[in-house]
Short mmCIF file of C-alpha atoms in Angstrom, two decimals:
data_model
loop_
_atom_site.label_atom_id
_atom_site.label_comp_id
_atom_site.label_asym_id
_atom_site.label_seq_id
_atom_site.Cartn_x
_atom_site.Cartn_y
_atom_site.Cartn_z
CA MET A 1 73.20 -81.08 -46.54
CA LYS A 2 76.30 -82.95 -43.78
CA GLU A 3 78.85 -84.79 -45.10
CA THR A 4 79.09 -88.71 -44.06
CA ALA A 5 81.83 -90.82 -43.06
CA ASN A 6 81.98 -92.11 -46.44
CA GLY A 7 82.75 -88.94 -48.60
CA ARG A 8 79.18 -88.28 -49.50
CA TRP A 9 76.48 -85.67 -48.60
CA SER A 10 73.13 -86.19 -47.13
CA LYS A 11 70.18 -83.83 -46.54
CA THR A 12 68.07 -83.51 -43.71
CA TRP A 13 65.37 -81.43 -42.98
CA ALA A 14 65.56 -79.47 -39.47
CA GLN A 15 63.67 -77.16 -37.57
CA ARG A 16 65.28 -73.87 -35.60
CA ILE A 17 62.52 -73.08 -32.98
CA ARG A 18 62.42 -71.78 -29.24
CA VAL A 19 61.46 -74.41 -26.02
CA GLY A 20 61.39 -73.37 -23.33
CA GLY A 21 63.25 -69.76 -24.43
CA ARG A 22 66.12 -72.16 -25.19
CA ALA A 23 66.48 -72.42 -29.01
CA VAL A 24 67.03 -75.85 -30.25
CA SER A 25 67.37 -78.08 -33.49
CA LEU A 26 64.98 -80.45 -34.10
CA GLY A 27 65.50 -83.43 -37.07
CA LEU A 28 62.43 -83.46 -39.28
CA GLY A 29 63.71 -86.39 -41.31
CA SER A 30 66.05 -87.08 -44.10
CA TYR A 31 65.42 -85.98 -47.81
CA PRO A 32 64.20 -86.87 -50.40
CA ALA A 33 61.83 -89.46 -48.41
CA VAL A 34 60.66 -86.45 -46.36
CA SER A 35 59.44 -84.43 -48.88
CA LEU A 36 59.14 -80.59 -48.22
CA ALA A 37 55.43 -80.58 -47.58
CA LEU A 38 55.52 -83.36 -45.13
CA ALA A 39 58.28 -81.45 -43.93
CA ARG A 40 56.18 -78.23 -42.87
CA GLU A 41 53.71 -80.55 -41.93
CA ARG A 42 55.69 -81.39 -39.67
CA ALA A 43 57.45 -78.52 -38.49
CA LEU A 44 53.43 -76.94 -37.97
CA ALA A 45 53.16 -79.71 -35.41
CA ASN A 46 56.49 -78.57 -32.91
CA ARG A 47 55.20 -74.98 -32.88
CA GLN A 48 51.16 -75.41 -31.77
CA ALA A 49 52.98 -77.53 -29.19
CA VAL A 50 55.50 -75.40 -28.51
CA GLU A 51 52.25 -73.10 -28.20
CA GLN A 52 50.21 -74.97 -25.52
CA GLY A 53 53.07 -75.94 -23.46
CA ARG A 54 54.63 -79.29 -25.00
CA ASP A 55 58.20 -80.35 -25.30
CA PRO A 56 58.40 -81.09 -28.88
CA ARG A 57 61.71 -83.01 -28.42
CA ARG A 58 59.69 -85.47 -25.76
CA ARG A 59 58.45 -86.71 -29.61
CA HIS A 60 60.73 -87.62 -31.33
CA ALA A 61 62.19 -89.20 -27.91
CA VAL A 62 59.81 -92.28 -28.17
CA THR A 63 59.87 -94.36 -30.38
CA PHE A 64 57.12 -96.54 -31.96
CA ALA A 65 58.63 -99.98 -30.12
CA GLU A 66 58.50 -97.96 -26.84
CA ALA A 67 55.43 -97.08 -27.34
CA MET A 68 53.84 -100.49 -28.29
CA ALA A 69 55.66 -102.21 -25.21
CA ALA A 70 54.15 -99.39 -22.73
CA VAL A 71 50.60 -100.59 -24.33
CA ILE A 72 51.72 -104.24 -23.36
CA ASP A 73 52.59 -103.16 -19.66
CA LEU A 74 49.35 -100.78 -19.38
CA HIS A 75 47.01 -103.61 -20.43
CA ARG A 76 48.25 -106.83 -19.20
CA PRO A 77 47.16 -107.08 -15.59
CA ASN A 78 43.33 -106.97 -17.43
CA TRP A 79 45.44 -110.39 -19.63
CA LYS A 80 44.57 -114.12 -18.06
CA PRO A 81 47.27 -115.85 -17.25
CA THR A 82 45.81 -118.45 -19.63
CA SER A 83 45.96 -115.73 -22.62
CA ASN A 84 48.12 -115.89 -25.66
CA THR A 85 47.31 -111.86 -26.34
CA GLU A 86 50.68 -110.53 -25.05
CA GLN A 87 52.96 -114.02 -26.53
CA GLN A 88 50.52 -111.94 -29.59
CA TRP A 89 51.72 -108.11 -28.76
CA ARG A 90 55.25 -109.62 -28.08
CA SER A 91 54.90 -111.53 -32.02
CA LEU A 92 53.88 -108.56 -33.88
CA LEU A 93 56.97 -106.04 -32.32
CA ALA A 94 59.27 -109.13 -33.15
CA ASN A 95 58.46 -109.52 -36.75
CA HIS A 96 56.98 -106.93 -37.70
CA ILE A 97 57.70 -103.54 -36.04
CA ASP A 98 61.43 -103.89 -35.01
CA ALA A 99 61.89 -104.84 -38.80
CA THR A 100 59.92 -101.53 -40.11
CA ILE A 101 58.57 -98.82 -38.40
CA GLY A 102 59.69 -99.83 -34.81
CA THR A 103 62.99 -97.42 -34.35
CA MET A 104 61.31 -94.56 -35.94
CA GLY A 105 59.83 -92.24 -33.42
CA VAL A 106 55.48 -92.73 -32.83
CA ALA A 107 55.44 -88.87 -33.11
CA GLU A 108 56.90 -89.47 -37.48
CA VAL A 109 54.79 -92.61 -38.36
CA THR A 110 53.08 -91.71 -41.20
CA ALA A 111 49.61 -93.61 -43.22
CA ALA A 112 52.67 -95.06 -45.60
CA ASP A 113 54.66 -96.19 -42.63
CA VAL A 114 51.96 -97.99 -41.30
CA VAL A 115 51.38 -99.27 -44.95
CA ALA A 116 55.16 -101.00 -44.95
CA VAL A 117 53.85 -102.65 -41.89
CA LEU A 118 50.78 -103.92 -42.80
CA ASP A 119 52.16 -105.39 -46.14
CA ARG A 120 53.98 -107.69 -44.40
CA VAL A 121 50.81 -109.51 -43.50
CA TRP A 122 47.87 -108.33 -45.83
CA ASP A 123 47.67 -111.97 -47.17
CA ARG A 124 47.16 -113.53 -43.67
CA PRO A 125 43.48 -111.73 -43.15
CA GLU A 126 43.40 -112.67 -39.75
CA LEU A 127 46.83 -111.37 -39.08
CA ALA A 128 46.29 -108.30 -40.81
CA ARG A 129 43.12 -107.56 -39.08
CA ARG A 130 45.28 -108.03 -35.81
CA THR A 131 47.53 -106.22 -36.49
CA ALA A 132 46.39 -102.74 -38.45
CA ARG A 133 44.46 -103.19 -34.55
CA ARG A 134 47.07 -103.67 -32.51
CA ILE A 135 48.90 -100.56 -34.52
CA SER A 136 45.79 -98.20 -34.24
CA THR A 137 45.68 -99.32 -30.26
CA THR A 138 49.77 -97.65 -29.79
CA MET A 139 48.61 -94.79 -32.05
CA LYS A 140 45.12 -94.13 -29.78
CA TRP A 141 47.79 -94.28 -26.85
CA ALA A 142 49.90 -91.50 -28.57
CA MET A 143 47.74 -89.58 -28.60
CA GLY A 144 46.49 -89.64 -25.28
CA ARG A 145 50.07 -89.26 -23.86
CA GLY A 146 50.73 -86.11 -26.60
CA LEU A 147 53.26 -87.67 -28.24
CA ARG A 148 51.35 -87.56 -31.35
CA ASP A 149 47.71 -86.27 -32.94
CA ASN A 150 45.81 -88.18 -35.08
CA ASP A 151 46.01 -92.06 -35.96
CA PRO A 152 46.53 -92.43 -39.40
CA THR A 153 45.23 -96.70 -39.14
CA ALA A 154 42.48 -95.89 -40.69
CA ALA A 155 44.52 -94.37 -43.71
CA ALA A 156 46.44 -96.79 -44.47
CA VAL A 157 44.08 -99.87 -44.59
CA ALA A 158 42.65 -97.37 -46.60
CA ALA A 159 45.17 -97.77 -49.20
CA MET A 160 45.77 -101.62 -49.76
CA PRO A 161 43.52 -104.10 -51.13
CA LYS A 162 40.18 -105.57 -49.36
CA LEU A 163 40.68 -108.29 -47.51
CA ARG A 164 38.49 -111.94 -48.13
CA HIS A 165 36.43 -112.48 -45.25
CA HIS A 166 36.93 -115.45 -44.21
CA PRO A 167 34.21 -116.62 -41.51
CA ASN A 168 35.37 -117.40 -38.50
CA HIS A 169 33.92 -121.54 -38.55
CA HIS A 170 35.79 -124.23 -37.22
CA ARG A 171 36.07 -127.13 -39.45
CA ALA A 172 34.48 -130.05 -37.70
CA LEU A 173 33.52 -133.72 -38.41
CA HIS A 174 31.12 -135.28 -38.70
CA HIS A 175 29.88 -137.27 -35.10
CA SER A 176 29.54 -140.78 -36.62
CA ASP A 177 33.31 -140.29 -37.78
CA LEU A 178 34.45 -139.36 -34.73
CA PRO A 179 35.24 -142.47 -32.89
CA ASP A 180 37.64 -144.00 -35.84
CA ALA A 181 39.77 -140.44 -35.41
CA LEU A 182 40.09 -141.31 -31.74
CA THR A 183 41.24 -144.53 -32.42
CA LYS A 184 43.99 -142.96 -34.78
CA ILE A 185 44.90 -140.74 -32.06
CA ARG A 186 45.09 -143.13 -29.50
CA THR A 187 47.24 -145.40 -31.57
CA SER A 188 49.64 -142.93 -33.03
CA ALA A 189 52.91 -142.30 -31.87
CA ALA A 190 52.43 -138.99 -30.45
CA ALA A 191 53.66 -138.18 -26.76
CA ALA A 192 50.99 -140.09 -24.38
CA ALA A 193 50.18 -136.46 -23.16
CA THR A 194 49.40 -135.04 -25.92
CA LYS A 195 46.72 -137.63 -27.02
CA SER A 196 45.13 -138.07 -24.14
CA ALA A 197 44.48 -134.37 -24.12
CA LEU A 198 42.76 -133.95 -27.18
CA GLU A 199 40.65 -137.26 -26.24
CA LEU A 200 39.69 -135.47 -22.78
CA LEU A 201 38.51 -132.96 -25.41
CA ALA A 202 36.34 -134.11 -27.71
CA LEU A 203 35.18 -136.16 -24.24
CA THR A 204 34.30 -133.42 -22.47
CA ALA A 205 33.14 -130.70 -25.31
CA THR A 206 35.15 -127.68 -24.04
CA ARG A 207 37.51 -125.14 -25.44
CA PRO A 208 41.24 -126.29 -25.62
CA GLY A 209 42.80 -123.73 -23.81
CA GLU A 210 40.74 -125.76 -20.64
CA VAL A 211 41.99 -128.62 -21.53
CA ARG A 212 45.72 -127.04 -21.80
CA ASN A 213 45.89 -125.68 -18.97
CA ALA A 214 43.99 -127.58 -16.50
CA ARG A 215 45.05 -128.91 -13.30
CA TRP A 216 44.48 -131.56 -11.29
CA GLY A 217 43.35 -129.81 -8.26
CA GLU A 218 40.52 -129.00 -10.57
CA PHE A 219 39.30 -132.12 -11.22
CA ASP A 220 37.06 -134.16 -8.21
CA LEU A 221 37.24 -137.89 -9.93
CA ASP A 222 35.89 -139.45 -6.91
CA THR A 223 32.24 -137.60 -8.02
CA ALA A 224 33.47 -137.10 -11.84
CA VAL A 225 33.35 -133.23 -11.73
CA TRP A 226 35.55 -131.33 -13.00
CA THR A 227 35.85 -127.70 -11.71
CA ILE A 228 37.37 -124.48 -14.21
CA PRO A 229 37.70 -121.68 -12.22
CA ALA A 230 36.33 -118.20 -13.22
CA ALA A 231 40.11 -116.84 -14.14
CA ARG A 232 39.96 -119.67 -16.40
CA TYR A 233 36.90 -119.99 -18.48
CA LYS A 234 35.55 -117.49 -20.93
CA THR A 235 32.57 -116.38 -19.56
CA GLY A 236 34.18 -115.51 -16.11
CA THR A 237 32.65 -117.83 -14.26
CA GLN A 238 33.40 -121.34 -12.71
CA PHE A 239 31.90 -123.95 -14.39
CA ARG A 240 31.30 -127.55 -13.66
CA VAL A 241 32.10 -130.36 -16.55
CA PRO A 242 30.51 -133.45 -16.10
CA LEU A 243 33.04 -136.38 -16.40
CA ASN A 244 31.62 -139.08 -18.88
CA THR A 245 33.01 -143.00 -17.98
CA ARG A 246 35.95 -142.75 -20.42
CA ALA A 247 37.18 -139.33 -19.23
CA VAL A 248 37.33 -141.33 -15.77
CA ALA A 249 39.57 -143.56 -16.89
CA LEU A 250 41.46 -141.52 -18.90
CA LEU A 251 42.21 -139.14 -16.01
CA THR A 252 43.06 -142.04 -13.38
CA GLN A 253 46.27 -143.43 -16.41
CA ALA A 254 47.58 -140.60 -16.33
CA ARG A 255 47.23 -139.10 -12.77
CA ASN A 256 50.21 -141.90 -12.28
CA LEU A 257 52.29 -139.77 -14.49
CA THR A 258 52.54 -136.87 -12.27
CA HIS A 259 51.96 -135.59 -8.88
CA GLY A 260 50.26 -132.76 -6.27
CA ASP A 261 48.82 -129.79 -7.95
CA ALA A 262 50.41 -129.51 -11.04
CA LEU A 263 49.26 -129.45 -14.89
CA VAL A 264 47.48 -132.92 -15.66
CA PHE A 265 48.66 -132.77 -19.88
CA PRO A 266 52.40 -130.88 -19.71
CA SER A 267 54.06 -130.56 -22.43
CA PRO A 268 56.52 -133.14 -22.90
CA ILE A 269 58.91 -131.30 -24.13
CA THR A 270 59.45 -128.00 -21.59
CA GLY A 271 56.88 -129.20 -18.90
CA ARG A 272 55.00 -126.27 -19.07
CA ALA A 273 51.02 -126.08 -20.82
CA MET A 274 51.32 -126.93 -24.21
CA SER A 275 50.74 -124.74 -27.39
CA GLU A 276 48.16 -124.69 -29.51
CA ASN A 277 49.82 -125.80 -32.40
CA THR A 278 50.00 -129.72 -30.58
CA TYR A 279 46.58 -130.04 -31.20
CA VAL A 280 47.01 -128.26 -34.41
CA LYS A 281 50.03 -130.55 -35.16
CA LEU A 282 48.65 -134.12 -33.90
CA LEU A 283 45.27 -133.77 -36.29
CA LYS A 284 47.77 -132.93 -39.53
CA ASP A 285 49.93 -135.99 -38.94
CA LEU A 286 46.82 -138.26 -38.57
CA ASP A 287 44.93 -136.76 -41.86
CA ILE A 288 42.09 -135.97 -39.71
CA ALA A 289 40.32 -132.98 -41.12
CA THR A 290 39.63 -130.82 -38.12
CA SER A 291 40.34 -128.66 -36.03
CA ALA A 292 40.14 -129.30 -31.91
CA HIS A 293 38.30 -126.12 -31.53
CA GLY A 294 35.48 -127.83 -34.41
CA LEU A 295 35.31 -131.09 -32.21
CA ARG A 296 33.01 -128.50 -29.64
CA ALA A 297 31.11 -128.15 -33.67
CA THR A 298 31.00 -132.04 -33.08
CA PHE A 299 29.81 -132.06 -30.42
CA ARG A 300 27.00 -129.11 -30.75
CA SER A 301 25.98 -130.95 -34.23
CA TRP A 302 25.32 -134.50 -32.41
CA CYS A 303 22.83 -132.98 -29.97
CA SER A 304 20.97 -131.45 -33.44
CA ASP A 305 21.00 -134.27 -34.75
CA THR A 306 19.71 -136.72 -31.51
CA GLY A 307 17.58 -133.73 -30.38
CA VAL A 308 18.74 -133.33 -27.90
CA PRO A 309 16.40 -129.44 -25.77
CA ARG A 310 18.91 -127.08 -27.09
CA ASP A 311 19.35 -124.64 -23.72
CA LEU A 312 20.93 -128.18 -22.60
CA ALA A 313 23.05 -128.28 -25.17
CA GLU A 314 24.53 -125.28 -24.60
CA MET A 315 24.61 -125.23 -21.36
CA ALA A 316 27.22 -128.25 -22.24
CA LEU A 317 29.26 -125.80 -24.40
CA GLY A 318 29.11 -123.41 -21.27
CA HIS A 319 27.73 -120.96 -23.56
CA ALA A 320 25.35 -118.28 -21.66
CA VAL A 321 22.21 -119.08 -22.64
CA ARG A 322 20.44 -115.02 -23.48
CA GLY A 323 16.95 -114.56 -24.29
CA VAL A 324 14.04 -115.93 -22.32
CA GLU A 325 15.62 -119.09 -21.73
CA GLY A 326 18.88 -117.43 -20.24
CA ALA A 327 16.20 -115.94 -16.90
CA TYR A 328 14.72 -118.77 -16.31
CA ALA A 329 18.43 -120.55 -16.07
CA ARG A 330 19.33 -120.60 -12.13
CA SER A 331 20.79 -124.70 -12.83
CA ASP A 332 24.08 -125.71 -13.98
CA MET A 333 21.61 -128.53 -15.25
CA LEU A 334 25.20 -130.62 -13.98
CA GLU A 335 23.13 -134.41 -13.41
CA ARG A 336 20.93 -133.58 -17.15
CA ARG A 337 24.24 -132.49 -18.66
CA ARG A 338 26.52 -135.97 -16.73
CA THR A 339 23.40 -137.95 -18.52
CA LEU A 340 23.63 -136.41 -21.30
CA MET A 341 27.90 -136.58 -21.78
CA GLN A 342 27.66 -140.23 -20.31
CA GLN A 343 25.60 -141.16 -23.92
CA TRP A 344 28.22 -139.43 -25.75
CA ASN A 345 30.77 -141.31 -24.43
CA ASP A 346 28.60 -144.62 -25.38
CA HIS A 347 28.39 -142.74 -28.89
CA ILE A 348 31.97 -141.97 -29.25
CA THR A 349 33.78 -145.01 -27.72
#
């Protein structure tokens, strides 16, 4: 027991133990937050660490927030420059970890502590799953570094209500409704770059991030080809996108607004690449019932309805063609896709 500055008494569990031939005192947590049983469990873990030649004080020195930051640094080289993965990790750290278990020693975090984090996000299934995965990754990093002996994440998840399963189907317009939607976008009061980016997305059936991060050096308007480099493409290989007539006209107009190898559609606010929410906000403001990624589903539906061969439709979407079809797909079908994308252009403009 220890008297605090305001005259009250605090109760804290402590362990006297010899480390490296010297007697030291290790804190085991405050009572009643830490029960006698849990204090004994922590004391046993400290004794086992000493017997194995490790210093248990090191376990208490690293906080959970520091451990998660180390995991971010470890994996950052493997993330694509255009990925928002690091942003998601740091958002989790700032918004949920720092407010709960961030200052706790990584060795001291229990399943109950993890539950306290999950309680904050459990009403958002995708965020909840991502949070649990990243806490578990951090725990496993700590285990590998000898900072703790187990990963309590699975036990914490088991103590939570079952998450509702939401299939990741992107909302898609019927292709017959897309011409009117594009007219609403073009005539809206949104920034020119935002409107053009969303229209190019529909015209090319590419992925949202590929348009947001597109640079002028990737485009050859004379041959009407957009070459997305391997570093920016989902499959990790370079991909050529044939540009239909409306896409070329749109890009020719946009070219007058930027210079050099700059971003094609920079944010009008920051000058950097647009955020994912830029598309979301415009579609919501215009009451267009689709998502940016859903425009690809609209294109795929049109392909099915008009009898486009499956391998050609999949290649147009940049999907890997598997099985027997994939074994014989030695060409990127650029000219066949050029004809297809012009037919798509004529249907939606």
